[in-house]
Every structure is written in C-alpha cells, then in structure tokens.
JSON list of C-alpha atoms in Angstrom, two decimals:
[
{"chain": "A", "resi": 1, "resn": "UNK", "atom": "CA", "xyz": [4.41, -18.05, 3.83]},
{"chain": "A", "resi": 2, "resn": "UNK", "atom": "CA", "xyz": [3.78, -15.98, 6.91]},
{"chain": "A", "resi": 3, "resn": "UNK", "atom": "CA", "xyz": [7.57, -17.07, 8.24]},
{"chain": "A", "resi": 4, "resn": "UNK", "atom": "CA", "xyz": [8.80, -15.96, 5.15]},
{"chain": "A", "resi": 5, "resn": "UNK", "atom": "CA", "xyz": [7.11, -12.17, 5.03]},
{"chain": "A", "resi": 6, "resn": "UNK", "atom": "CA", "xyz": [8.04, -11.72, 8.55]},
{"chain": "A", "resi": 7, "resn": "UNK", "atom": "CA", "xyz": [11.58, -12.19, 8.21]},
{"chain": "A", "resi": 8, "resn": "UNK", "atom": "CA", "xyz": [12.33, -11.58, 4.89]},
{"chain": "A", "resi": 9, "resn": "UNK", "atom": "CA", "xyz": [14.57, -15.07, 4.29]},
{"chain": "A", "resi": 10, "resn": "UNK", "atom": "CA", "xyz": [14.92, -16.79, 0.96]},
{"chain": "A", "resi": 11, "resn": "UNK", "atom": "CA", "xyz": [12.01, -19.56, -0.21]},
{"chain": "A", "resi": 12, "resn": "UNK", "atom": "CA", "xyz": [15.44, -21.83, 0.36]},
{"chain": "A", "resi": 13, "resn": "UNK", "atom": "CA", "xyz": [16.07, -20.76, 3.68]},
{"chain": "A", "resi": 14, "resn": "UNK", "atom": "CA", "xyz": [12.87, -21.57, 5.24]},
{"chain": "A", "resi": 15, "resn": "UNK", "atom": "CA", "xyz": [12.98, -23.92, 8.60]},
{"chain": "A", "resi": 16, "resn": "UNK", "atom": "CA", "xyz": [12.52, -27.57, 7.19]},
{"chain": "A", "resi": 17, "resn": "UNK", "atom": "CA", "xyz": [9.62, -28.29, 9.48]},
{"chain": "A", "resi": 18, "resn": "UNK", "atom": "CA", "xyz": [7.54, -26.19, 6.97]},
{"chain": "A", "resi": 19, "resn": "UNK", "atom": "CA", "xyz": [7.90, -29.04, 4.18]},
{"chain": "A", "resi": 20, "resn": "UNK", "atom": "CA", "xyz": [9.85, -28.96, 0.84]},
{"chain": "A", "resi": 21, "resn": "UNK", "atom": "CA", "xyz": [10.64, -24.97, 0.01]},
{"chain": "A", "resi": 22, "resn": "UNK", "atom": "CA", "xyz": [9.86, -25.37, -3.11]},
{"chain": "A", "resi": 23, "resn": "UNK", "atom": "CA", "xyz": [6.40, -26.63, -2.49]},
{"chain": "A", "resi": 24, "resn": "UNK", "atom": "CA", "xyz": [5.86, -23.25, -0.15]},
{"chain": "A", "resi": 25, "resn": "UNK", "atom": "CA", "xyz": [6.98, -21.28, -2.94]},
{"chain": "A", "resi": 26, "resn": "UNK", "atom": "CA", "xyz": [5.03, -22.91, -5.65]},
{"chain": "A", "resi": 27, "resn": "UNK", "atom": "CA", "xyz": [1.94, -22.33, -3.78]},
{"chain": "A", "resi": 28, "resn": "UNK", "atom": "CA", "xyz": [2.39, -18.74, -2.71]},
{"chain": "A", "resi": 29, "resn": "UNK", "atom": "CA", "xyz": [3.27, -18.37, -6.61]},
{"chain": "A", "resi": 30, "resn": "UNK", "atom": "CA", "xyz": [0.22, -19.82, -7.62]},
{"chain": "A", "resi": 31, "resn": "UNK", "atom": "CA", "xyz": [-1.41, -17.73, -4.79]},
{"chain": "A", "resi": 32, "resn": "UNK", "atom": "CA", "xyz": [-0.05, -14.31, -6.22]},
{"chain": "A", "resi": 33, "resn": "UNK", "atom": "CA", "xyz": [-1.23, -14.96, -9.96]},
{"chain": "A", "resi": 34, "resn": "UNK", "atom": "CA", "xyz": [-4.86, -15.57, -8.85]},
{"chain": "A", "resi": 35, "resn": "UNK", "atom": "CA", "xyz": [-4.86, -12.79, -6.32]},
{"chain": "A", "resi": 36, "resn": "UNK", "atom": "CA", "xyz": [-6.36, -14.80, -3.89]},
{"chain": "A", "resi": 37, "resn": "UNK", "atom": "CA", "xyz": [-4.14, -12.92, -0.85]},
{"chain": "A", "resi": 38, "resn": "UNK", "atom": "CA", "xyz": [-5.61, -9.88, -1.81]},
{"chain": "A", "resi": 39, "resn": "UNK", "atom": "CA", "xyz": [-9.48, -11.35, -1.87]},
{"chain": "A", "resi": 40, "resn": "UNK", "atom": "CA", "xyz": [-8.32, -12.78, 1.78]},
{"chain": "A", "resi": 41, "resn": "UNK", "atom": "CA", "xyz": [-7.27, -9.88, 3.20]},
{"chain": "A", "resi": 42, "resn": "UNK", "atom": "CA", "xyz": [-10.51, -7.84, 1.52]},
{"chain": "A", "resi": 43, "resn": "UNK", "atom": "CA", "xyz": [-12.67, -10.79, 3.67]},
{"chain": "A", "resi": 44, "resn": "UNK", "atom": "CA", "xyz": [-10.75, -9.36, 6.92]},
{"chain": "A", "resi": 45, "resn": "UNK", "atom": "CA", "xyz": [-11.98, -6.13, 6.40]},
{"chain": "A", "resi": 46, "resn": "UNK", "atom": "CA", "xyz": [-15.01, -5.98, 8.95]},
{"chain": "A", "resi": 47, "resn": "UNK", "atom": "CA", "xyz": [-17.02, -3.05, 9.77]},
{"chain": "A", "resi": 48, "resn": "UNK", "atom": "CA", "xyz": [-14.58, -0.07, 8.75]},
{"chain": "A", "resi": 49, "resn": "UNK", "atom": "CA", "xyz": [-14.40, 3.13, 10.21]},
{"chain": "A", "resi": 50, "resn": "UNK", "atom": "CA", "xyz": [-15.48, 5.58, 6.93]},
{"chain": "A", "resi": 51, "resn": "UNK", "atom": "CA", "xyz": [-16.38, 8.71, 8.83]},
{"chain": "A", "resi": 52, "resn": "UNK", "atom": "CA", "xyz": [-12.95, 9.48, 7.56]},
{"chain": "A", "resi": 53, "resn": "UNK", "atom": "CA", "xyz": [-9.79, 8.09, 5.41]},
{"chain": "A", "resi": 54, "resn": "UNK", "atom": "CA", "xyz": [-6.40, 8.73, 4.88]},
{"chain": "A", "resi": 55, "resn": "UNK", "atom": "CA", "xyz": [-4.14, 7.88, 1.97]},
{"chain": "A", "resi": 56, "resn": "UNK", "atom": "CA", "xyz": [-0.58, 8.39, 1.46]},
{"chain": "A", "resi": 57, "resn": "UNK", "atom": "CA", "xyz": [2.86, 6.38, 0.10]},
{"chain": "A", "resi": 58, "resn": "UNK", "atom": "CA", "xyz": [5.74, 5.32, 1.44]},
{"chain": "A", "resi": 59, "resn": "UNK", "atom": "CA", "xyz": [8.71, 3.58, -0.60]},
{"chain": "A", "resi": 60, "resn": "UNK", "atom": "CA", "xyz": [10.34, 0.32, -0.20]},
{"chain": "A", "resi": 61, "resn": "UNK", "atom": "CA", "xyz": [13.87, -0.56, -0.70]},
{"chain": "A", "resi": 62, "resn": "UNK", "atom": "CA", "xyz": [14.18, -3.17, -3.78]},
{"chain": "A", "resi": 63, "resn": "UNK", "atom": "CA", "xyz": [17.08, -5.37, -2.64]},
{"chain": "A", "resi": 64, "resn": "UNK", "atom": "CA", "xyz": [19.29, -6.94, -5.52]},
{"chain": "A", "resi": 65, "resn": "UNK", "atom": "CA", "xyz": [17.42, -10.28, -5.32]},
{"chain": "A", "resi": 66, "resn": "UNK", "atom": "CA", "xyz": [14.35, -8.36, -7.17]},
{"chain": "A", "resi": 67, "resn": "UNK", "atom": "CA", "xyz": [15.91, -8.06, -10.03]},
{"chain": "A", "resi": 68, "resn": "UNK", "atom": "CA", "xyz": [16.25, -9.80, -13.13]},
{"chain": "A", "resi": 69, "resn": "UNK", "atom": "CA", "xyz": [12.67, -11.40, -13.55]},
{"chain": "A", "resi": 70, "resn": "UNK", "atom": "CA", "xyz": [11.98, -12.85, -16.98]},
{"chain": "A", "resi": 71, "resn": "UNK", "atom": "CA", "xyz": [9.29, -13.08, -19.31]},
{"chain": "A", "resi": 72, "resn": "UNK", "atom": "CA", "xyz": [8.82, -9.22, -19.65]},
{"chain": "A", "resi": 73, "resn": "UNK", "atom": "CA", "xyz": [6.18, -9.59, -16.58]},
{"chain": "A", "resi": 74, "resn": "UNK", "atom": "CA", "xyz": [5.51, -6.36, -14.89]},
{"chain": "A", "resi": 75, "resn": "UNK", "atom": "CA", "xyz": [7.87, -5.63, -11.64]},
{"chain": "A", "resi": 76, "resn": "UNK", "atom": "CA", "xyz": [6.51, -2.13, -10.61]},
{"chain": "A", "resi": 77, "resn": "UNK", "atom": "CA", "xyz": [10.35, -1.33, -9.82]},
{"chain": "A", "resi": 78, "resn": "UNK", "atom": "CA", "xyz": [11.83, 2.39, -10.33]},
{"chain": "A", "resi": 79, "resn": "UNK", "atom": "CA", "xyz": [15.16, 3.46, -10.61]},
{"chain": "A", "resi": 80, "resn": "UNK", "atom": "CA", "xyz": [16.22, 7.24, -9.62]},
{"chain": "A", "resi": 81, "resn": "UNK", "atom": "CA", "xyz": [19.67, 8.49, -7.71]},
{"chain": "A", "resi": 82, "resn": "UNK", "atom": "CA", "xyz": [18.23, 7.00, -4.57]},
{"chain": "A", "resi": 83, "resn": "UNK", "atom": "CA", "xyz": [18.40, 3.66, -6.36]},
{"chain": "A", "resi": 84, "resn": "UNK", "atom": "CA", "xyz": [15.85, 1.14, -7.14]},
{"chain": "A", "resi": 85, "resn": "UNK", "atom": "CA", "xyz": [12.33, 1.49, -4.89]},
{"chain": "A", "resi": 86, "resn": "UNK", "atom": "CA", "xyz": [8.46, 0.65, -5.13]},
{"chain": "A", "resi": 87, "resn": "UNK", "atom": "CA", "xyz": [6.01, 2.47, -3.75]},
{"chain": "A", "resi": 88, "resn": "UNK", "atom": "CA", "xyz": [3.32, 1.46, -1.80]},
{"chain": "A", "resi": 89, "resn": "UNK", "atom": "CA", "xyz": [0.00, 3.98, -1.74]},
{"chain": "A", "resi": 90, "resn": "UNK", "atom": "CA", "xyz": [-2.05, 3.01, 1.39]},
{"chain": "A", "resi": 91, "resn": "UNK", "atom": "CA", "xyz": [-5.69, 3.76, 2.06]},
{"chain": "A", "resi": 92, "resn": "UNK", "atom": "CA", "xyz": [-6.38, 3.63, 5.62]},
{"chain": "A", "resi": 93, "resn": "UNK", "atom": "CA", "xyz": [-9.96, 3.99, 7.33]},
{"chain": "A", "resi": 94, "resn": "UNK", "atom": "CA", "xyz": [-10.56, 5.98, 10.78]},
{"chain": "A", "resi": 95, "resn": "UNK", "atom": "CA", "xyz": [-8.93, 3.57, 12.90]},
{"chain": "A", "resi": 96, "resn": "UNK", "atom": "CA", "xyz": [-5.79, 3.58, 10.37]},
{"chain": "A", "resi": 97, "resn": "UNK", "atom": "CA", "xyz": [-6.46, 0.12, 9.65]},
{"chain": "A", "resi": 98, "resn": "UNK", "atom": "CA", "xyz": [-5.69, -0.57, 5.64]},
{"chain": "A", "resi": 99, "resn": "UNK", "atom": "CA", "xyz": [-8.65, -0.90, 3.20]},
{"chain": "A", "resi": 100, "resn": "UNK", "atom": "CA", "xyz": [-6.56, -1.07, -0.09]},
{"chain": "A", "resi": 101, "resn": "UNK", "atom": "CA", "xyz": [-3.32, -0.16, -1.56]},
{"chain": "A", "resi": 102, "resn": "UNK", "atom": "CA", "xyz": [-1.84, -0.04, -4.59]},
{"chain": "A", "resi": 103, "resn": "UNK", "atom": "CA", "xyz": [2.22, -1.33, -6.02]},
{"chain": "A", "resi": 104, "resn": "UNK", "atom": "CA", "xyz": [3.80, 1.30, -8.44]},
{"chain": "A", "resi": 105, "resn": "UNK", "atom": "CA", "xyz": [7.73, 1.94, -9.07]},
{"chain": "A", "resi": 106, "resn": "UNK", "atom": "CA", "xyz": [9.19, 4.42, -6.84]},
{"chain": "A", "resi": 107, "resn": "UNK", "atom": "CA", "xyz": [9.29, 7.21, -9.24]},
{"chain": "A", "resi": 108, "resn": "UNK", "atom": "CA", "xyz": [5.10, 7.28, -9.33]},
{"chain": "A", "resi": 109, "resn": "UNK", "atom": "CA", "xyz": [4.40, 10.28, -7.94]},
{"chain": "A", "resi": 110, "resn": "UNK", "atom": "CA", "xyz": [1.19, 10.13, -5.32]},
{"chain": "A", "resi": 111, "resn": "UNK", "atom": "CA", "xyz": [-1.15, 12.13, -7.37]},
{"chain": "A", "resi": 112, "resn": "UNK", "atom": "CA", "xyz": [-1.37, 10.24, -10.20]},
{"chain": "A", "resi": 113, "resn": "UNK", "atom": "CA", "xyz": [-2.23, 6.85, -8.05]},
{"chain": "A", "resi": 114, "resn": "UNK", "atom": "CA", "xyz": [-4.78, 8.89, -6.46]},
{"chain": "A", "resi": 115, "resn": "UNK", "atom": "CA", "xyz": [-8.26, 9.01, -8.23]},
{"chain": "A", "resi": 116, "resn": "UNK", "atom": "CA", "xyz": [-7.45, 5.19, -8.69]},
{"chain": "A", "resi": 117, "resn": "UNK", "atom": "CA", "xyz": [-6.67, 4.72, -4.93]},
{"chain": "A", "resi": 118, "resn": "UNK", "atom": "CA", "xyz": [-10.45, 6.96, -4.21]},
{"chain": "A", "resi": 119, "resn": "UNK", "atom": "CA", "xyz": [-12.17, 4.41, -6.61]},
{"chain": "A", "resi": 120, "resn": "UNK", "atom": "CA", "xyz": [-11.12, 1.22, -5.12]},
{"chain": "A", "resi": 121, "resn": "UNK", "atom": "CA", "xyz": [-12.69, 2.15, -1.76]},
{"chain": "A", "resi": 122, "resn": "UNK", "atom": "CA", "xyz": [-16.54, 2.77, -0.24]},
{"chain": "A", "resi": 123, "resn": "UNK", "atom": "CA", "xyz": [-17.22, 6.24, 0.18]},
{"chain": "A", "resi": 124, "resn": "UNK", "atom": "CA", "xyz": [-15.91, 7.91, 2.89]},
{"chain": "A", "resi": 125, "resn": "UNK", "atom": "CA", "xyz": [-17.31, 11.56, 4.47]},
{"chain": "A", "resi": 126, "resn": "UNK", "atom": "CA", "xyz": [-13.70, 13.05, 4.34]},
{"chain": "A", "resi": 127, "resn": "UNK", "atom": "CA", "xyz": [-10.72, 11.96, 2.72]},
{"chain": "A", "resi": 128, "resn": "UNK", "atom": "CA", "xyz": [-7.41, 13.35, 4.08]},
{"chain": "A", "resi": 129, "resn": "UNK", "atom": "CA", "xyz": [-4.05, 13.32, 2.39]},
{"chain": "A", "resi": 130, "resn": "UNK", "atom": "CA", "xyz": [-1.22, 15.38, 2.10]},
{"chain": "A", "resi": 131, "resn": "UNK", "atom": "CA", "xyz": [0.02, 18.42, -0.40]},
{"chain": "A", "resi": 132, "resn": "UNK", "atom": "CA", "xyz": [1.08, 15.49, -2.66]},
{"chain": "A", "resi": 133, "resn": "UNK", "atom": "CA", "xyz": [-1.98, 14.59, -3.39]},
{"chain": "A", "resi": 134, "resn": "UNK", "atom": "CA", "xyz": [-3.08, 18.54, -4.40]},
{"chain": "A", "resi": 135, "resn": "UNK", "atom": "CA", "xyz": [-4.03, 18.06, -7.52]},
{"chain": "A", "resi": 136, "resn": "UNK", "atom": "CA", "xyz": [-7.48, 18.59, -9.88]},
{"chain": "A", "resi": 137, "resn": "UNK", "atom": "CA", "xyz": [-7.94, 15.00, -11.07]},
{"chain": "A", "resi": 138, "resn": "UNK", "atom": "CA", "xyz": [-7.63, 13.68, -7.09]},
{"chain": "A", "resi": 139, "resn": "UNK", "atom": "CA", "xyz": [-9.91, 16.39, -5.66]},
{"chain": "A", "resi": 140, "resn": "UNK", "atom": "CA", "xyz": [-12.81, 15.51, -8.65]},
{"chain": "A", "resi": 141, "resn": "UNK", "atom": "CA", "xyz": [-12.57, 11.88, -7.68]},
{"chain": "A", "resi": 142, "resn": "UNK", "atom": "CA", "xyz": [-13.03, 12.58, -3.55]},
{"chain": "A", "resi": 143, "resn": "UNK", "atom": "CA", "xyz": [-15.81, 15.23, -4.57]},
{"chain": "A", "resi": 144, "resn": "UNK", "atom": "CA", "xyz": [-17.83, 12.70, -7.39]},
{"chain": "A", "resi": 145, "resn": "UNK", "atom": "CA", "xyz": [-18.25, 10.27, -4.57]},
{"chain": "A", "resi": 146, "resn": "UNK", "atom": "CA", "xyz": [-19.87, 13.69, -2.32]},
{"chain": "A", "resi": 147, "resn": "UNK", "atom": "CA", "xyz": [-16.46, 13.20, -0.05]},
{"chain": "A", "resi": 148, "resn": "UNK", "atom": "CA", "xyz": [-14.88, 16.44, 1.21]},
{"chain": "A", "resi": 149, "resn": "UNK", "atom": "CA", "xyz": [-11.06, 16.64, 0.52]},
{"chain": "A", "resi": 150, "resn": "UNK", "atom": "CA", "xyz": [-8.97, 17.90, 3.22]},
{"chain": "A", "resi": 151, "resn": "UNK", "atom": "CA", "xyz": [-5.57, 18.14, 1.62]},
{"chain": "A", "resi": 152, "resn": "UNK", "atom": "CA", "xyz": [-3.49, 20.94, 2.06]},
{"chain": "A", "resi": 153, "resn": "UNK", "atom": "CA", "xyz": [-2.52, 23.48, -0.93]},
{"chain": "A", "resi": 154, "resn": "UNK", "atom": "CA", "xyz": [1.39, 23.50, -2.44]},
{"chain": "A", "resi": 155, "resn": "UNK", "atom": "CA", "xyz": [3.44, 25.87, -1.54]},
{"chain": "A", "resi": 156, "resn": "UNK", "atom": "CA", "xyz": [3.16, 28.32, -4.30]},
{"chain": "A", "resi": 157, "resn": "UNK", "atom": "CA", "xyz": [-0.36, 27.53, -4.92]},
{"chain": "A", "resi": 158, "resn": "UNK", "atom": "CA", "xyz": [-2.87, 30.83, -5.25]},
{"chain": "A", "resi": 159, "resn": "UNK", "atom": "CA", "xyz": [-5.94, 28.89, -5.30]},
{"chain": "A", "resi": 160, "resn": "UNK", "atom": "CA", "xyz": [-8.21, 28.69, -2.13]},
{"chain": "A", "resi": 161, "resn": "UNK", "atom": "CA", "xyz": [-8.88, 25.13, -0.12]},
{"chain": "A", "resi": 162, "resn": "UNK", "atom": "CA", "xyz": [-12.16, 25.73, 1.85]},
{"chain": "A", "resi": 163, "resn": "UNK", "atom": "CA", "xyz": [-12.26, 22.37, 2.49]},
{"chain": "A", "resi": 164, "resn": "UNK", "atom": "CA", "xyz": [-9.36, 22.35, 4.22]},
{"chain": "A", "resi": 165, "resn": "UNK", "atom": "CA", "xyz": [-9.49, 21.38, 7.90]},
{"chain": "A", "resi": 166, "resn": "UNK", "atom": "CA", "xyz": [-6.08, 21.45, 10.05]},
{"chain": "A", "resi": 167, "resn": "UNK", "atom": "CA", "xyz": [-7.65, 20.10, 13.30]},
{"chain": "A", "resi": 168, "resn": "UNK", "atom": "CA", "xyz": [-8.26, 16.77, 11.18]},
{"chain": "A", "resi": 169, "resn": "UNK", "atom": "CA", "xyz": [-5.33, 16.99, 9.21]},
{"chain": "A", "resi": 170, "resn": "UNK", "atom": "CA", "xyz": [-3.79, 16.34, 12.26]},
{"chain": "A", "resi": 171, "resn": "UNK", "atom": "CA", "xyz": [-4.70, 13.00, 12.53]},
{"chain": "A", "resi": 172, "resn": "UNK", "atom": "CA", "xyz": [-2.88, 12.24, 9.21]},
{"chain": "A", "resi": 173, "resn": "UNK", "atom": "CA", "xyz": [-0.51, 10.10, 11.29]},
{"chain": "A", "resi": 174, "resn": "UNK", "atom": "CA", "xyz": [-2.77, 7.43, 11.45]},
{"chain": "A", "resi": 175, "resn": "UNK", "atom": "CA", "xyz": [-1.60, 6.33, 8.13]},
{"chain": "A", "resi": 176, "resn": "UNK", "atom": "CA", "xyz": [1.99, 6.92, 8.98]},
{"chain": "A", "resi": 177, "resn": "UNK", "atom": "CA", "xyz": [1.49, 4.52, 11.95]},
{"chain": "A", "resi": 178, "resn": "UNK", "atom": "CA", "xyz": [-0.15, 1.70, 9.26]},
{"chain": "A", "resi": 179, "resn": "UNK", "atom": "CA", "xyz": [3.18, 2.22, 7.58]},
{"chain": "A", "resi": 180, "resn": "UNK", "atom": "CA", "xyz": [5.50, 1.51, 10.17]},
{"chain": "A", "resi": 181, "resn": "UNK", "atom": "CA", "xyz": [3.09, -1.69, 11.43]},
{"chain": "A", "resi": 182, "resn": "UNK", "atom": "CA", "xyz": [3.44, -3.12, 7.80]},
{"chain": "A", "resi": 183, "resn": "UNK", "atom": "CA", "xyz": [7.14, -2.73, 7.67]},
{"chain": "A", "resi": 184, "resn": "UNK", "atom": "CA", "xyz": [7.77, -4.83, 10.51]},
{"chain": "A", "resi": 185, "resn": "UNK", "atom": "CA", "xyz": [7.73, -7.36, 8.68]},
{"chain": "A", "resi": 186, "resn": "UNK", "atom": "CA", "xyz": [11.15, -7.21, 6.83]},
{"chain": "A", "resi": 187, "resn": "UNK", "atom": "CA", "xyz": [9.84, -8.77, 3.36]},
{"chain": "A", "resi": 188, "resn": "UNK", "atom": "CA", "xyz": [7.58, -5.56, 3.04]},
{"chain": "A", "resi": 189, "resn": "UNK", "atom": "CA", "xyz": [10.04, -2.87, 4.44]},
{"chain": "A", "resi": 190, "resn": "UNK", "atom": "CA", "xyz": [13.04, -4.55, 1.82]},
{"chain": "A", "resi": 191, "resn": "UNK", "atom": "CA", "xyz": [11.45, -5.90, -1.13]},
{"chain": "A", "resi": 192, "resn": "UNK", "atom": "CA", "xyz": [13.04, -9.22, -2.11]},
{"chain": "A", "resi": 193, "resn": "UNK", "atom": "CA", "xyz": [10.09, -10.42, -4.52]},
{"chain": "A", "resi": 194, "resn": "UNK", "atom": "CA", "xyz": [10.86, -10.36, -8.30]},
{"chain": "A", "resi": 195, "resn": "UNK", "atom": "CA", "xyz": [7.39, -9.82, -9.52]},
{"chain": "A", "resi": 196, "resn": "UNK", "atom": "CA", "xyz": [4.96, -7.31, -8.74]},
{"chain": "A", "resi": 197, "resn": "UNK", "atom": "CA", "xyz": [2.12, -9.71, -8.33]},
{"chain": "A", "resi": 198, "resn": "UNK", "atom": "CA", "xyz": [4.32, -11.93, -6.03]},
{"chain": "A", "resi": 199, "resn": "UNK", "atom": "CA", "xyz": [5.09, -8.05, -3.68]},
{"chain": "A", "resi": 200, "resn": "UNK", "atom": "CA", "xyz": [1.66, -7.47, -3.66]},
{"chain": "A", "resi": 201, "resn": "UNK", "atom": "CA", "xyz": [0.85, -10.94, -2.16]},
{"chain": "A", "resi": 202, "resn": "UNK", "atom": "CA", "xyz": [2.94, -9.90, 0.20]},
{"chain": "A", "resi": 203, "resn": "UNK", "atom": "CA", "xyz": [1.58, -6.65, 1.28]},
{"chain": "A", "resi": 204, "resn": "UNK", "atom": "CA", "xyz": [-1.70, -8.04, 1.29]},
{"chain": "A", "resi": 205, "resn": "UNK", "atom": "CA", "xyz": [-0.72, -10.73, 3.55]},
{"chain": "A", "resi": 206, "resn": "UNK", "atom": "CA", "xyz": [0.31, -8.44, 6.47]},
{"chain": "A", "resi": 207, "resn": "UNK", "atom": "CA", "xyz": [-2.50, -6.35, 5.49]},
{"chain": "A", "resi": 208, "resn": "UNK", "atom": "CA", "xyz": [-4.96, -8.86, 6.15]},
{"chain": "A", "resi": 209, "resn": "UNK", "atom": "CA", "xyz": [-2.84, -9.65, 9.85]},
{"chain": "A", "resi": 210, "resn": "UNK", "atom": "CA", "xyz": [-3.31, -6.17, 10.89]},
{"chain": "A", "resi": 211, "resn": "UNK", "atom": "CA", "xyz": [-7.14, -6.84, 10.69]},
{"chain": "A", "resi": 212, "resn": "UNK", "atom": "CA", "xyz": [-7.23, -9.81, 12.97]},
{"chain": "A", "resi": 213, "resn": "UNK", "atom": "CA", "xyz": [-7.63, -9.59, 16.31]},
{"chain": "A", "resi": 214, "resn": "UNK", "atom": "CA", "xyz": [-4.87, -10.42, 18.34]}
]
C-alpha cells in the first residue's frame, strides 16, 4: 500500500512480489471504510508542538482514473475552469508536522472548512492562517477554545485585527513545507483514488510517515 501511494501506479501494476493485486487492494479498501489509516496515523502523533498551529489548503489534481465511482458514494471532487481538483485543508503543529486534515472538492473555499478544521484539534495558544481564513465563524471557533487568531485582514476589510502578529505570521511556511513533503508522494500530489474515503486513506498514510522517525 505504501508502494502504491509513493508512486502513484495502478492496484494492477504493483511489483508481483507484493502478492495478488487484488488482495492489496481489497485490504486497503476495507482499510479506508473503517478509517483505520486515519486512527494509525492519529497513534503517530506524539508529543505535538501546540504553542502554535497553522492551517491552510492546497489542491490536488484529480486525474481521469477518479472518475466514474458508483453507488452515489461521496468523491469530494470539484469541477471549475481549472478542471476537476480536491482540496486538502492541513492542520500543522509548531514543528509543521500534520495533526489533522480534512478532503473537500476543490471549489470549498478555506473558510468554511475552518471552524471544523479548529474543532478536530487540542487547543493551541495561537492559531495562524492566512486572509482566507478571515472570516467571523473561523475567528469564534480559535477564540471559544481561548486561542488567539493571527490571520491577516482582506484587502478591503475596515475592521481592526489586534491579534494580528506579522513576526509569527512569518512562519506560515511551515505548513507550506508539510505540503510539499506530502506531495512527494505522487498518489497524493495527482489523485487517482475514486472515492473520497479511499483519498483520505491515502493522505493519512503519508501523514502518519511524516511522524516517524527516520
């Protein structure tokens, strides 16, 4: 399974010395449905760094093998004029090393992920994002959980951002960096997976890698 992520081949292709593809696949499927990837890569997570966090999203390619799944299950695909994308939203603690994510279609915009994204994790002192995530409804969530929000106004905004710190806004490429690490590995940076569940797997797999010490 961890062949197949980091190169991005068919279930068919894999080297025979793995056993019967379809045996692989079977089990990853299986795998996916009971989310047990993402419980293993939530065991990886040891000691975080919570002093600070950093979310963001980055999009995915959806390569014409992802389409056409059946039985109406969900896909978390978009389609816009840059094609068809997902869109992973990454959580990242001090050390940029992931601590959850969420799988939407590309055309999810980051602010609407966001209270949802806050939720899933421990609280953090400061939570840093950028002006995508200026919104109400994602500064309540950081501030419920006593987290300061440094996030950086819109444009054309009028309102005043107190909070707002550009010495550790700076430091905002620590989730860029987690980014680039996950799409090395060519199943995550093109997604060829059907199913939402079964992309998720996925990303949770290298997550979990990212954690280990190597």
């Amino acid at each position: 399974m961890l062949y197949r992520v980091r190169v991005g081949c068919p279930w068919r292709d894999l080297p025979q010395a793995f056993g019967p593809w379809t045996t692989i696949y079977q089990r990853f499927r299986a795998w996916a449905a009971s989310g047990k990837w993402r419980r293993i890569f939530h065991a990886c997570i040891v000691d975080p760094d919570l002093e600070w966090a950093f979310m963001d999203g980055s999009y995915a390619k959806a390569h014409q093998h992802s389409a056409g799944a059946s039985g109406g299950q969900p896909q978390a695909i978009g389609a816009s004029r840059a094609g068809r994308t997902t869109k992973i939203h990454l959580a990242v603690d001090a050390y940029g090393l992931p601590i959850t994510f969420e799988i939407t279609g590309g055309q999810i915009n980051d602010c609407s992920i966001g209270p949802s994204l806050v939720d899933a994790i421990p609280r953090v002192d400061i939570m840093i994002a950028d002006k995508g995530y200026d919104s109400r409804r994602v500064r309540a969530a950081i501030q419920t959980r006593s987290s300061r929000p440094v996030i950086p106004r819109r444009r054309h905004s009028k309102r005043a951002n107190p909070d707002f710190d550009s010495g550790l806004y700076r430091y905002r490429h620590l989730v860029e960096n987690a980014f680039a690490r996950l799409k090395q590995y060519r199943a995550i940076a093109c997604r060829f997976d059907k199913l939402k569940t079964h992309y998720e797997a996925v990303v949770a797999m290298a997550c979990a890698l990212l954690w280990l010490p190597m």
